[in-house]
PDB file of C-alpha atoms in Angstrom:
ATOM      1  CA  MET A 695     -21.402  83.955  14.268  1.00 84.00           C
ATOM      2  CA  LYS A 696     -22.510  87.350  15.366  1.00 89.00           C
ATOM      3  CA  ASN A 697     -24.586  89.294  12.820  1.00 93.00           C
ATOM      4  CA  GLY A 698     -22.933  92.483  11.644  1.00 96.00           C
ATOM      5  CA  ILE A 699     -20.422  94.163   9.384  1.00 98.00           C
ATOM      6  CA  TYR A 700     -16.920  92.661   9.267  1.00 97.00           C
ATOM      7  CA  HIS A 701     -13.620  93.901   7.866  1.00 97.00           C
ATOM      8  CA  VAL A 702     -11.930  90.994   6.055  1.00 96.00           C
ATOM      9  CA  ASN A 703      -8.354  90.364   4.965  1.00 94.00           C
ATOM     10  CA  PHE A 704      -7.483  87.603   2.544  1.00 90.00           C
ATOM     11  CA  ARG A 705      -4.402  85.894   1.252  1.00 89.00           C
ATOM     12  CA  SER A 706      -4.130  83.364  -1.532  1.00 84.00           C
ATOM     13  CA  GLY A 707      -1.698  80.496  -1.770  1.00 73.00           C
ATOM     14  CA  SER A 708       0.467  82.805  -3.890  1.00 67.00           C
ATOM     15  CA  GLN A 709       0.768  85.225  -0.919  1.00 70.00           C
ATOM     16  CA  THR A 710      -1.307  87.959  -2.588  1.00 70.00           C
ATOM     17  CA  PHE A 711      -3.171  90.149  -0.111  1.00 80.00           C
ATOM     18  CA  GLY A 712      -6.510  91.956  -0.277  1.00 88.00           C
ATOM     19  CA  GLU A 713      -9.268  93.319   1.928  1.00 93.00           C
ATOM     20  CA  GLY A 714     -12.955  94.139   1.872  1.00 96.00           C
ATOM     21  CA  LEU A 715     -16.173  94.266   3.893  1.00 98.00           C
ATOM     22  CA  VAL A 716     -18.826  91.604   4.451  1.00 97.00           C
ATOM     23  CA  VAL A 717     -22.209  91.712   6.136  1.00 97.00           C
ATOM     24  CA  ILE A 718     -23.225  88.546   7.962  1.00 95.00           C
ATOM     25  CA  LYS A 719     -26.915  88.359   8.777  1.00 95.00           C
ATOM     26  CA  ASP A 720     -29.040  85.309   9.604  1.00 93.00           C
ATOM     27  CA  ASN A 721     -26.620  82.812   8.018  1.00 92.00           C
ATOM     28  CA  THR A 722     -26.084  84.861   4.833  1.00 96.00           C
ATOM     29  CA  VAL A 723     -22.915  86.610   3.699  1.00 96.00           C
ATOM     30  CA  ASN A 724     -22.796  89.600   1.325  1.00 98.00           C
ATOM     31  CA  GLY A 725     -19.887  91.913   0.661  1.00 97.00           C
ATOM     32  CA  GLY A 726     -17.191  93.052  -1.658  1.00 97.00           C
ATOM     33  CA  ASP A 727     -13.937  94.809  -2.353  1.00 95.00           C
ATOM     34  CA  VAL A 728     -12.534  97.072  -5.083  1.00 95.00           C
ATOM     35  CA  GLY A 729     -13.113  94.458  -7.778  1.00 94.00           C
ATOM     36  CA  TYR A 730     -15.374  91.631  -6.631  1.00 95.00           C
ATOM     37  CA  LEU A 731     -18.717  90.985  -4.897  1.00 97.00           C
ATOM     38  CA  TYR A 732     -19.278  88.024  -2.564  1.00 96.00           C
ATOM     39  CA  SER A 733     -22.542  86.333  -1.665  1.00 98.00           C
ATOM     40  CA  GLY A 734     -23.436  83.061  -0.029  1.00 97.00           C
ATOM     41  CA  ILE A 735     -24.376  81.205   3.107  1.00 96.00           C
ATOM     42  CA  ILE A 736     -22.640  80.439   6.370  1.00 94.00           C
ATOM     43  CA  GLU A 737     -23.272  77.384   8.526  1.00 92.00           C
ATOM     44  CA  HIS A 738     -22.392  76.846  12.169  1.00 86.00           C
ATOM     45  CA  SER A 739     -21.391  73.547  13.774  1.00 80.00           C
ATOM     46  CA  SER A 740     -19.689  72.365  16.926  1.00 76.00           C
ATOM     47  CA  ASN A 741     -16.446  72.342  14.914  1.00 74.00           C
ATOM     48  CA  GLY A 742     -16.714  75.970  13.746  1.00 91.00           C
ATOM     49  CA  VAL A 743     -18.084  77.648  10.633  1.00 93.00           C
ATOM     50  CA  SER A 744     -18.265  76.792   6.950  1.00 94.00           C
ATOM     51  CA  SER A 745     -19.399  78.772   3.957  1.00 95.00           C
ATOM     52  CA  GLU A 746     -19.886  78.586   0.228  1.00 96.00           C
ATOM     53  CA  LEU A 747     -19.469  81.945  -1.496  1.00 96.00           C
ATOM     54  CA  LEU A 748     -20.033  82.972  -5.088  1.00 97.00           C
ATOM     55  CA  VAL A 749     -17.419  85.585  -6.019  1.00 95.00           C
ATOM     56  CA  ARG A 750     -18.193  87.755  -9.075  1.00 97.00           C
ATOM     57  CA  LYS A 751     -16.130  90.489 -10.741  1.00 96.00           C
ATOM     58  CA  TRP A 752     -17.784  93.917 -10.927  1.00 97.00           C
ATOM     59  CA  ASN A 753     -14.732  96.028 -11.822  1.00 96.00           C
ATOM     60  CA  PRO A 754     -13.008  94.952 -15.074  1.00 94.00           C
ATOM     61  CA  GLN A 755      -9.836  96.846 -14.052  1.00 94.00           C
ATOM     62  CA  VAL A 756      -9.146  94.541 -11.055  1.00 91.00           C
ATOM     63  CA  THR A 757      -7.617  91.051 -10.987  1.00 85.00           C
ATOM     64  CA  SER A 758      -8.529  88.644  -8.175  1.00 85.00           C
ATOM     65  CA  VAL A 759      -6.004  87.066  -5.818  1.00 82.00           C
ATOM     66  CA  PHE A 760      -6.337  84.004  -8.089  1.00 84.00           C
ATOM     67  CA  GLY A 761      -5.597  85.858 -11.325  1.00 83.00           C
ATOM     68  CA  PRO A 762      -7.818  86.967 -14.210  1.00 85.00           C
ATOM     69  CA  ILE A 763     -11.111  85.183 -13.525  1.00 89.00           C
ATOM     70  CA  ASN A 764     -14.621  86.672 -13.638  1.00 94.00           C
ATOM     71  CA  GLU A 765     -16.482  84.286 -11.327  1.00 95.00           C
ATOM     72  CA  PHE A 766     -15.650  81.457  -8.937  1.00 94.00           C
ATOM     73  CA  THR A 767     -16.983  79.606  -5.904  1.00 96.00           C
ATOM     74  CA  LEU A 768     -15.119  79.515  -2.593  1.00 95.00           C
ATOM     75  CA  ASN A 769     -15.613  76.646  -0.145  1.00 95.00           C
ATOM     76  CA  LEU A 770     -14.477  77.808   3.299  1.00 96.00           C
ATOM     77  CA  GLU A 771     -14.084  76.250   6.759  1.00 96.00           C
ATOM     78  CA  GLY A 772     -12.748  77.665   9.979  1.00 96.00           C
ATOM     79  CA  SER A 773     -13.469  79.066  13.405  1.00 95.00           C
ATOM     80  CA  PHE A 774     -15.128  82.021  15.132  1.00 92.00           C
ATOM     81  CA  ASP A 775     -13.918  83.546  18.387  1.00 90.00           C
ATOM     82  CA  ALA A 776     -17.031  84.930  20.112  1.00 86.00           C
ATOM     83  CA  ASN A 777     -15.000  86.750  22.769  1.00 87.00           C
ATOM     84  CA  ALA A 778     -12.924  88.665  20.234  1.00 88.00           C
ATOM     85  CA  SER A 779     -15.650  88.818  17.524  1.00 92.00           C
ATOM     86  CA  THR A 780     -13.188  87.540  14.933  1.00 93.00           C
ATOM     87  CA  PHE A 781     -13.094  84.624  12.519  1.00 94.00           C
ATOM     88  CA  SER A 782     -10.546  82.792  10.425  1.00 95.00           C
ATOM     89  CA  VAL A 783     -11.359  80.461   7.529  1.00 96.00           C
ATOM     90  CA  ASN A 784      -9.362  78.541   4.951  1.00 96.00           C
ATOM     91  CA  GLY A 785     -10.674  77.397   1.634  1.00 93.00           C
ATOM     92  CA  THR A 786     -10.369  76.553  -2.012  1.00 93.00           C
ATOM     93  CA  ALA A 787     -11.751  77.911  -5.261  1.00 91.00           C
ATOM     94  CA  GLN A 788     -13.717  75.151  -7.020  1.00 90.00           C
ATOM     95  CA  GLU A 789     -12.862  76.321 -10.534  1.00 89.00           C
ATOM     96  CA  ILE A 790      -9.119  76.794 -10.021  1.00 87.00           C
ATOM     97  CA  ALA A 791      -6.986  73.734  -9.307  1.00 86.00           C
ATOM     98  CA  GLY A 792      -4.656  74.276  -6.357  1.00 86.00           C
ATOM     99  CA  ALA A 793      -6.069  77.709  -5.491  1.00 87.00           C
ATOM    100  CA  THR A 794      -6.233  78.241  -1.724  1.00 91.00           C
ATOM    101  CA  ILE A 795      -7.227  81.220   0.370  1.00 93.00           C
ATOM    102  CA  THR A 796      -7.126  82.292   4.007  1.00 94.00           C
ATOM    103  CA  ILE A 797      -9.627  84.890   5.194  1.00 94.00           C
ATOM    104  CA  SER A 798      -9.666  86.588   8.585  1.00 95.00           C
ATOM    105  CA  GLY A 799     -12.448  88.885   9.724  1.00 95.00           C
ATOM    106  CA  ARG A 800     -13.077  91.329  12.546  1.00 97.00           C
ATOM    107  CA  TRP A 801     -16.527  92.527  13.614  1.00 97.00           C
ATOM    108  CA  LEU A 802     -16.986  96.294  13.184  1.00 98.00           C
ATOM    109  CA  SER A 803     -20.628  97.113  13.750  1.00 97.00           C
ATOM    110  CA  GLU A 804     -24.241  96.010  13.834  1.00 95.00           C
ATOM    111  CA  ALA A 805     -25.982  95.832  10.443  1.00 93.00           C
ATOM    112  CA  ALA A 806     -29.428  97.233   9.681  1.00 88.00           C
TER     113      ALA A 806
END
């Protein structure tokens, strides 16, 4: 994937929506939204992209798309469109049985 700052939209299996920003740089991912921070790695393969993200609450007033949980790990897999500088991944939260998420991202800018 192209290094840079991405706007992300996410939707859980319960159809709850949210959005945030992530910075992808040299196979790392860091970002957040109004309630949670995300950090992890991203791997590229001939089949697309995969990532494991640790998601941690920073704002006690906000509930995640999966409900009232302070920390969880997302396992994600999907694809990147180099021409459009967009990606789409689907995944699960390890700590929450049956919890699924879809995340789409759009490249906004270079990162420092």
